[in-house]
PDB file of N, CA and C in Angstrom:
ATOM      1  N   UNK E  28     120.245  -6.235-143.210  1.00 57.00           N
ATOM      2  CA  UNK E  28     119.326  -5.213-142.832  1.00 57.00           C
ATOM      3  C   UNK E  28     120.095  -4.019-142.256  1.00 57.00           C
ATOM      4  N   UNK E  29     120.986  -3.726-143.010  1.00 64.00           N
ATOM      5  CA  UNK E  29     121.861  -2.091-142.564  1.00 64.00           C
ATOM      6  C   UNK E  29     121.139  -0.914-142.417  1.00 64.00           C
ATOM      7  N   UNK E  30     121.428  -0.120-141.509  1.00 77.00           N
ATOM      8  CA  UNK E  30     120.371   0.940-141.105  1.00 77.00           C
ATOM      9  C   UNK E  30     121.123   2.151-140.970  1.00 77.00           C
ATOM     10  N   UNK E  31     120.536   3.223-141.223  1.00 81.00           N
ATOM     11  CA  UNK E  31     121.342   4.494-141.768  1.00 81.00           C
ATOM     12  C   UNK E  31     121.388   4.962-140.409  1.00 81.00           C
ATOM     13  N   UNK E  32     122.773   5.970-140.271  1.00 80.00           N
ATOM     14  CA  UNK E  32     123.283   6.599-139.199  1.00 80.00           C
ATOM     15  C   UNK E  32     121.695   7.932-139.359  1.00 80.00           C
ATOM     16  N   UNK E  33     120.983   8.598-137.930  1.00 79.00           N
ATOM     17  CA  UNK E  33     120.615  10.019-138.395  1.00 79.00           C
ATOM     18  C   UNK E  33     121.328  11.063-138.388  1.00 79.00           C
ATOM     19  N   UNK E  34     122.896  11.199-137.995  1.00 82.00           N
ATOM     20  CA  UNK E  34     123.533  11.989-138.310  1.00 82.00           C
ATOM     21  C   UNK E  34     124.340  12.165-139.775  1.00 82.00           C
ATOM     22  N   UNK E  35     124.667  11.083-140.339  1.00 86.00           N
ATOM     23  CA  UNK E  35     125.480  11.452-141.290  1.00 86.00           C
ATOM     24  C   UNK E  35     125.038  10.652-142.711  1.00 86.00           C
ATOM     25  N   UNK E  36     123.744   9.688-142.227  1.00 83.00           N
ATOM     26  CA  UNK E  36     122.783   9.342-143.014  1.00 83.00           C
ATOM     27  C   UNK E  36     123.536   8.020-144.193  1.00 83.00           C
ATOM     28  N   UNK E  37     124.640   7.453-143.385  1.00 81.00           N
ATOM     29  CA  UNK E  37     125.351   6.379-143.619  1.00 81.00           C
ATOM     30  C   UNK E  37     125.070   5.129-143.044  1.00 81.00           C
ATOM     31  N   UNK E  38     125.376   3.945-144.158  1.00 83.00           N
ATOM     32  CA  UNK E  38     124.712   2.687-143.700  1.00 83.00           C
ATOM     33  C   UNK E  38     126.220   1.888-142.410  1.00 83.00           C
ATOM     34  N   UNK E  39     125.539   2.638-141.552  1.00 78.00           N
ATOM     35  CA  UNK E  39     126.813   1.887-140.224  1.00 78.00           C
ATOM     36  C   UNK E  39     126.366   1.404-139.459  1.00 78.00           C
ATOM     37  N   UNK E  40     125.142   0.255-139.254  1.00 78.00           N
ATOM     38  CA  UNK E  40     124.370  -0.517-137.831  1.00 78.00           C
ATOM     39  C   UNK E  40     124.128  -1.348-138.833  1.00 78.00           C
ATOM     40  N   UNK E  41     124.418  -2.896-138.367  1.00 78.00           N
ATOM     41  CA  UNK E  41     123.845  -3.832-138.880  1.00 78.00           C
ATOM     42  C   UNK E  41     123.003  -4.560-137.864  1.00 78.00           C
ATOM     43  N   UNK E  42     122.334  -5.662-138.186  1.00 77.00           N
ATOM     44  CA  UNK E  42     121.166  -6.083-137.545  1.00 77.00           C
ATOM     45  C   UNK E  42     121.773  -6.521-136.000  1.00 77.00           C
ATOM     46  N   UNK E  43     122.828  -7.037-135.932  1.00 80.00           N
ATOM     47  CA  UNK E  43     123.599  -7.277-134.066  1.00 80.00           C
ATOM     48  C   UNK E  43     123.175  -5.669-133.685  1.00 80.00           C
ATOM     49  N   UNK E  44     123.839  -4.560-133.926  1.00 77.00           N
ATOM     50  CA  UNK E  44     123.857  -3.116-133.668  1.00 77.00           C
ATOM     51  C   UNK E  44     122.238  -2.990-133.398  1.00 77.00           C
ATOM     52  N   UNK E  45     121.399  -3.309-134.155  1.00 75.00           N
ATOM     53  CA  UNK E  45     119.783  -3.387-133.895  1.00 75.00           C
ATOM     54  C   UNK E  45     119.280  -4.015-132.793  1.00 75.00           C
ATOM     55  N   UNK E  46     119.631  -4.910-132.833  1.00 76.00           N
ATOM     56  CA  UNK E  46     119.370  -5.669-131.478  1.00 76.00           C
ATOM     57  C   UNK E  46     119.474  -5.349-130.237  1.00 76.00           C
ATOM     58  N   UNK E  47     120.940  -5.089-129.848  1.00 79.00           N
ATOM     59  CA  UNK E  47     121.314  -4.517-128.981  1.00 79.00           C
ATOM     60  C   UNK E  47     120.825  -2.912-128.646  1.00 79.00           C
ATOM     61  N   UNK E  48     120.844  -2.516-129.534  1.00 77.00           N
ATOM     62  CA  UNK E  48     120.548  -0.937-129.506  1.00 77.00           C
ATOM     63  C   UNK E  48     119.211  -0.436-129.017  1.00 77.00           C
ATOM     64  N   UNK E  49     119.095   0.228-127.281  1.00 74.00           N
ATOM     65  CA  UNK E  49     118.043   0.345-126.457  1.00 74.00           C
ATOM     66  C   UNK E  49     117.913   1.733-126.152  1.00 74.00           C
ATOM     67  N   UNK E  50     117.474   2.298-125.224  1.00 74.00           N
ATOM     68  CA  UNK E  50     116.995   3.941-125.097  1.00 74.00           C
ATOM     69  C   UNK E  50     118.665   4.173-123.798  1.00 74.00           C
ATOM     70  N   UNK E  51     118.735   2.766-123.267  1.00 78.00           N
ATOM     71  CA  UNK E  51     120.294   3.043-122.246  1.00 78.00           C
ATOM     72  C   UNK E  51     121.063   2.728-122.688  1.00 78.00           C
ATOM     73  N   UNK E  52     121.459   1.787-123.956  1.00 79.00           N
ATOM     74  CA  UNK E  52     122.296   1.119-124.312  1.00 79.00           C
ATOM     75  C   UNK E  52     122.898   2.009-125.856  1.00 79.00           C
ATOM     76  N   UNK E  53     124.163   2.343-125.791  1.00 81.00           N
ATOM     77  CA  UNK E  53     124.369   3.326-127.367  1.00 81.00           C
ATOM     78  C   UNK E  53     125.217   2.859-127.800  1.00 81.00           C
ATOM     79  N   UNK E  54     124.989   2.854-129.202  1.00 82.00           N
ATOM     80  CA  UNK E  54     126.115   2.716-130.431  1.00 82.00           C
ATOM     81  C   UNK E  54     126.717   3.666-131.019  1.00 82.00           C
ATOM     82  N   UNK E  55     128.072   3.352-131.257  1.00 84.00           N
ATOM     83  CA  UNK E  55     128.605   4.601-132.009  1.00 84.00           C
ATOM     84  C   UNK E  55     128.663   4.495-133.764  1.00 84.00           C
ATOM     85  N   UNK E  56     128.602   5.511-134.188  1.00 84.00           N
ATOM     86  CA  UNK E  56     128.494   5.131-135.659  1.00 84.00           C
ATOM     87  C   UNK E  56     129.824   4.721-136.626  1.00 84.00           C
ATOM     88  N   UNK E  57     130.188   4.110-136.603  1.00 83.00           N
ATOM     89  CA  UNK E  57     131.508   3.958-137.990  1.00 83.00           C
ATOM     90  C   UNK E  57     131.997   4.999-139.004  1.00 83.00           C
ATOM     91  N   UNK E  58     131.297   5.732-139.061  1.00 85.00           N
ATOM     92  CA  UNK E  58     130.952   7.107-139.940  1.00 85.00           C
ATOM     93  C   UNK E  58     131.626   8.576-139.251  1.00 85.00           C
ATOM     94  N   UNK E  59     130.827   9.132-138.569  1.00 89.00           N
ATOM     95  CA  UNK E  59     130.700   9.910-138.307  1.00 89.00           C
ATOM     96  C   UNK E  59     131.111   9.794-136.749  1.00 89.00           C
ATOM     97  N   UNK E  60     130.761   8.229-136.205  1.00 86.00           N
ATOM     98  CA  UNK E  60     131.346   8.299-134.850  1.00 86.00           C
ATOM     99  C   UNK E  60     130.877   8.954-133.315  1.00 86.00           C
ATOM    100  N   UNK E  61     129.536   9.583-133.841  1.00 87.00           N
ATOM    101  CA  UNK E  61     128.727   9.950-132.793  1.00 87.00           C
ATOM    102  C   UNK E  61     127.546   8.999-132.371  1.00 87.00           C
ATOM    103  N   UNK E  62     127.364   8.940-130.732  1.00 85.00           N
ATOM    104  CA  UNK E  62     126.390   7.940-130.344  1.00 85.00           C
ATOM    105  C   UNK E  62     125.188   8.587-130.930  1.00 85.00           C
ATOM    106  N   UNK E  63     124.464   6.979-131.483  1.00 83.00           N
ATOM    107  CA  UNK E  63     123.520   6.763-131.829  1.00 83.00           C
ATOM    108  C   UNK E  63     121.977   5.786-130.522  1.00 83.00           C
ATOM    109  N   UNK E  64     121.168   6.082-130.011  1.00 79.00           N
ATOM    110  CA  UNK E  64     120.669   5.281-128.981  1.00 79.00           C
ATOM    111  C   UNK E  64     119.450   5.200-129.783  1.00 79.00           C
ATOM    112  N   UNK E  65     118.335   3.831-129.167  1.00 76.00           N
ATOM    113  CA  UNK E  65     117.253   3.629-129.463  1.00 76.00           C
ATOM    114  C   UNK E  65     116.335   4.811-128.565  1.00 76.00           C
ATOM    115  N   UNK E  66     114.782   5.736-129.036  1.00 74.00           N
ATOM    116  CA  UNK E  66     114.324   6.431-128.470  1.00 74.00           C
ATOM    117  C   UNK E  66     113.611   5.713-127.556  1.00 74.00           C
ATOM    118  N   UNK E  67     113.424   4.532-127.289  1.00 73.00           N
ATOM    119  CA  UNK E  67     112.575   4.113-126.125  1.00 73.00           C
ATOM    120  C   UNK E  67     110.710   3.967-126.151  1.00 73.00           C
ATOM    121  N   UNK E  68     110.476   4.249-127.318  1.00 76.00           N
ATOM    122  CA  UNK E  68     108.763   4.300-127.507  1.00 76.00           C
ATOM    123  C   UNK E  68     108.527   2.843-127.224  1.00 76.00           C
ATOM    124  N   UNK E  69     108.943   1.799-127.926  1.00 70.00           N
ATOM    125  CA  UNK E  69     108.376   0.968-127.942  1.00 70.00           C
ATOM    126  C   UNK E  69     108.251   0.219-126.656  1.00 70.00           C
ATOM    127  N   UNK E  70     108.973   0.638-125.822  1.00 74.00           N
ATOM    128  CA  UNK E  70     108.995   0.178-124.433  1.00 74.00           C
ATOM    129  C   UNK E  70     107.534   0.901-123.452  1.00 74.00           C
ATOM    130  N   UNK E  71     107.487   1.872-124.034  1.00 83.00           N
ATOM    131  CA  UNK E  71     106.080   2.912-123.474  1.00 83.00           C
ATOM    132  C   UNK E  71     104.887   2.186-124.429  1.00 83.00           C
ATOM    133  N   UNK E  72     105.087   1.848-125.499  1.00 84.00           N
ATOM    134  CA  UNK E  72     103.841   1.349-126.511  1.00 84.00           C
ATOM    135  C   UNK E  72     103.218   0.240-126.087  1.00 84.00           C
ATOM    136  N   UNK E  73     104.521  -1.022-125.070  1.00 83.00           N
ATOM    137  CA  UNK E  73     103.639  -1.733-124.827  1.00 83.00           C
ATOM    138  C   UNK E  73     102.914  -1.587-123.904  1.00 83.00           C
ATOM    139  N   UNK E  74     103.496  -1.205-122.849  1.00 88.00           N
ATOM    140  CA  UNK E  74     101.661  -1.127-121.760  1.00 88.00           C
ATOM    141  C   UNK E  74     100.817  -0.014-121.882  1.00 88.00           C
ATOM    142  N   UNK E  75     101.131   0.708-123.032  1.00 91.00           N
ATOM    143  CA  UNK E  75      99.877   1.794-123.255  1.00 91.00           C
ATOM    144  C   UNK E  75      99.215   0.749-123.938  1.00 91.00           C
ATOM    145  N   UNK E  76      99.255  -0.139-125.076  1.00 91.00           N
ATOM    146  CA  UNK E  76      98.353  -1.317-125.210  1.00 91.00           C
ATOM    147  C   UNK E  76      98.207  -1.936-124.877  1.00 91.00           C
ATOM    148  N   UNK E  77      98.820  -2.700-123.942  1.00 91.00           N
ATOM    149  CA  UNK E  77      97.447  -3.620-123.177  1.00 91.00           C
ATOM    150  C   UNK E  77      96.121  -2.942-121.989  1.00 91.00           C
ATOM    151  N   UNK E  78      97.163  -1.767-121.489  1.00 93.00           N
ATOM    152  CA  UNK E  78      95.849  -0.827-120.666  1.00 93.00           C
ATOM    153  C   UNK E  78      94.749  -0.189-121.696  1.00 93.00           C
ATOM    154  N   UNK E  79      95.604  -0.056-123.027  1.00 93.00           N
ATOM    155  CA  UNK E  79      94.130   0.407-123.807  1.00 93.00           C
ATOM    156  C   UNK E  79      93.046  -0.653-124.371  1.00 93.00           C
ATOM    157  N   UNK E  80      93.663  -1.868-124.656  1.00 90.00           N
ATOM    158  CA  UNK E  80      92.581  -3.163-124.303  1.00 90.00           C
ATOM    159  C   UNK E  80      92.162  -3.889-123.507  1.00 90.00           C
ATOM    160  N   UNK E  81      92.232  -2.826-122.089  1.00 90.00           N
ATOM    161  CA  UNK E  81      91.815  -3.364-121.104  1.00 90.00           C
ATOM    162  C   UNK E  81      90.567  -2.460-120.510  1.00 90.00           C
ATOM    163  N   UNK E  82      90.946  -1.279-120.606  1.00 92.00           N
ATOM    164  CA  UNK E  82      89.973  -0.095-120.891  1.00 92.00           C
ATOM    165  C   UNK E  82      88.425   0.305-121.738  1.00 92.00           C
ATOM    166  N   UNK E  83      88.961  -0.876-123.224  1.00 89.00           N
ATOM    167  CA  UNK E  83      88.410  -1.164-123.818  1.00 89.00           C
ATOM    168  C   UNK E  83      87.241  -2.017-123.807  1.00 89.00           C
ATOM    169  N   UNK E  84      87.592  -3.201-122.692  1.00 86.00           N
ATOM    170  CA  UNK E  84      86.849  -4.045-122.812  1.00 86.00           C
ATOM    171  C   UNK E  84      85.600  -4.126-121.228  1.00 86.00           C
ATOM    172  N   UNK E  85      86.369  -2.555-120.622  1.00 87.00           N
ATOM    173  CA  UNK E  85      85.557  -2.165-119.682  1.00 87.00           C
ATOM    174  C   UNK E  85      84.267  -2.377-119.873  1.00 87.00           C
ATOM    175  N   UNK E  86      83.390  -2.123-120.815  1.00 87.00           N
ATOM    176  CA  UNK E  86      82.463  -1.616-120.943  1.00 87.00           C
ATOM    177  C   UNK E  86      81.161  -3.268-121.820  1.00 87.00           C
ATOM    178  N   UNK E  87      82.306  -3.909-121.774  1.00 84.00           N
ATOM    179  CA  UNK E  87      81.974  -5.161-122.219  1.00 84.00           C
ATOM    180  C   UNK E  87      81.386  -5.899-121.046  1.00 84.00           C
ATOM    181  N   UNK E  88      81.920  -5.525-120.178  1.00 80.00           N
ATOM    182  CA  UNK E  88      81.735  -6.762-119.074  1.00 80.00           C
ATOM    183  C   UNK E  88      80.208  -6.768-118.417  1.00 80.00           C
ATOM    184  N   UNK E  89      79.643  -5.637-118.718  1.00 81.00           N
ATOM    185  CA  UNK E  89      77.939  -5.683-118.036  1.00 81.00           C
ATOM    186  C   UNK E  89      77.547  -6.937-119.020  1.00 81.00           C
ATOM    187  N   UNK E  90      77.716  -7.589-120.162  1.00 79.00           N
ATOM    188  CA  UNK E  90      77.382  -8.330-121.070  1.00 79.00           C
ATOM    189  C   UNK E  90      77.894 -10.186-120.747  1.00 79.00           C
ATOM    190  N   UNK E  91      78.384 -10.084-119.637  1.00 74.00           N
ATOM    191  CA  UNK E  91      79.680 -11.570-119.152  1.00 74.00           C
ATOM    192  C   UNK E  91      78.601 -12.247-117.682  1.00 74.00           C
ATOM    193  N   UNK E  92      77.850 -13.241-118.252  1.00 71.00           N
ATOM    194  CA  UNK E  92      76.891 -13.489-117.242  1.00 71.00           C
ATOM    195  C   UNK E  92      77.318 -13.435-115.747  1.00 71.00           C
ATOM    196  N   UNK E  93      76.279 -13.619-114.628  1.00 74.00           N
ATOM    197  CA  UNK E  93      77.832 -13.462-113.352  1.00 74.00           C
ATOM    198  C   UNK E  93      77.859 -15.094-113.233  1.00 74.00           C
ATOM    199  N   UNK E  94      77.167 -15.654-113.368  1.00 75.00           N
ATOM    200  CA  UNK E  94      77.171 -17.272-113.041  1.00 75.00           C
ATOM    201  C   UNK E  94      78.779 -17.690-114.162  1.00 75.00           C
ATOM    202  N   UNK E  95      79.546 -18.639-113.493  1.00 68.00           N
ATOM    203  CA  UNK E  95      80.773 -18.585-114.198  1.00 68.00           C
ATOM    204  C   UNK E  95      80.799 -19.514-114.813  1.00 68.00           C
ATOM    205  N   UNK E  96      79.722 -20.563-114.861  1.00 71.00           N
ATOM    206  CA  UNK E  96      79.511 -22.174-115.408  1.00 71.00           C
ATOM    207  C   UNK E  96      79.177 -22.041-116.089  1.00 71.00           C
ATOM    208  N   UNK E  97      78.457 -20.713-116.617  1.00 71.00           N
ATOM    209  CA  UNK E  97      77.806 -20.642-118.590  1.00 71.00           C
ATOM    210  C   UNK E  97      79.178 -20.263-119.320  1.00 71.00           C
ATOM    211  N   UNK E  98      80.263 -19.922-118.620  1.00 70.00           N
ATOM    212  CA  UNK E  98      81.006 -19.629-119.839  1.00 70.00           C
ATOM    213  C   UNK E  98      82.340 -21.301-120.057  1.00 70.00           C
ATOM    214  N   UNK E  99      81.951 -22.579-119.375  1.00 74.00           N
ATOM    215  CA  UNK E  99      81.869 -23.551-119.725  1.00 74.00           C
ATOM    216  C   UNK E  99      81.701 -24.333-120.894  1.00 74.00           C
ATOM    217  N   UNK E 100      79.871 -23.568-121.038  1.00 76.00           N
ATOM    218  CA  UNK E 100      79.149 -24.202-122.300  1.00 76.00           C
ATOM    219  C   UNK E 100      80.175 -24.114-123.533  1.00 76.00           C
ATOM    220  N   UNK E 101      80.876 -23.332-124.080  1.00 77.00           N
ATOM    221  CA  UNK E 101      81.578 -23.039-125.170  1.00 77.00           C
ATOM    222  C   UNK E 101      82.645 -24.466-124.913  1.00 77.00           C
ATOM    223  N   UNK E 102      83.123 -24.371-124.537  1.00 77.00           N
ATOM    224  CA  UNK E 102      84.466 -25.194-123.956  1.00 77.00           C
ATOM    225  C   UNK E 102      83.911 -26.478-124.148  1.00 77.00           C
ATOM    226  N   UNK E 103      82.907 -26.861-123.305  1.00 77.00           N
ATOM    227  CA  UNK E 103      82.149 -28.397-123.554  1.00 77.00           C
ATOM    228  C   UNK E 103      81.870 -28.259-124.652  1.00 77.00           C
ATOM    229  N   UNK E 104      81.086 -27.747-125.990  1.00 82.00           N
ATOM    230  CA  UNK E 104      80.838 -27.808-127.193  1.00 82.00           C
ATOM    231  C   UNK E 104      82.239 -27.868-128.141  1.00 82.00           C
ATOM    232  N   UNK E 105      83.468 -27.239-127.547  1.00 82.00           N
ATOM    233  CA  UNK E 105      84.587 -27.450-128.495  1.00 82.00           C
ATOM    234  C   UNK E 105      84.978 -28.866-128.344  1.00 82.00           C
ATOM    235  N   UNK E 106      85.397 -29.000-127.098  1.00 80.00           N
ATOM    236  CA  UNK E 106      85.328 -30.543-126.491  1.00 80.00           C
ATOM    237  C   UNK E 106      84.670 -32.059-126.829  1.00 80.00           C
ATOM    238  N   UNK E 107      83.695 -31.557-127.056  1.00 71.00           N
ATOM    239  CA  UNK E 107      82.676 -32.778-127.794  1.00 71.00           C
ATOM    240  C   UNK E 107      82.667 -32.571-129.063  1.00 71.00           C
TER     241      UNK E 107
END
């Protein structure tokens, strides 16, 4: 899974280089020889999704009986 430099658009990162490769952590390219770093989104992507399915399910909860023993019933019916 070799992955192209964006500077010189050469296959110089192999999948170890992927791994390792974070928004603090940089690789240099074989090529061209200038650091290459990960941009860091996916580190921001995850808790923008779980706060956005949490946000989400705001509006659910007027619907979640308050008694906490009806949501039992399901559980005993998988159960049996």
């Amino acid at each position: 899974m070799p992955r192209n430099c964006p500077h010189c658009d050469e296959e110089a990162f192999g999948w170890r280089d992927l791994i390792t490769l974070g928004p603090f952590a940089v690789a240099e390219c074989k090529t061209c020889h200038k650091f290459v770093r990960n941009s860091g989104w996916r580190q921001l992507m995850a808790p923008l999704v779980f706060i956005s399915i949490f946000l989400a399910t705001m509006p659910l909860w007027k619907f979640i009986p308050p008694e906490g023993s009806v949501l039992l019933i399901p559980v005993a019916v998988i159960v049996l």
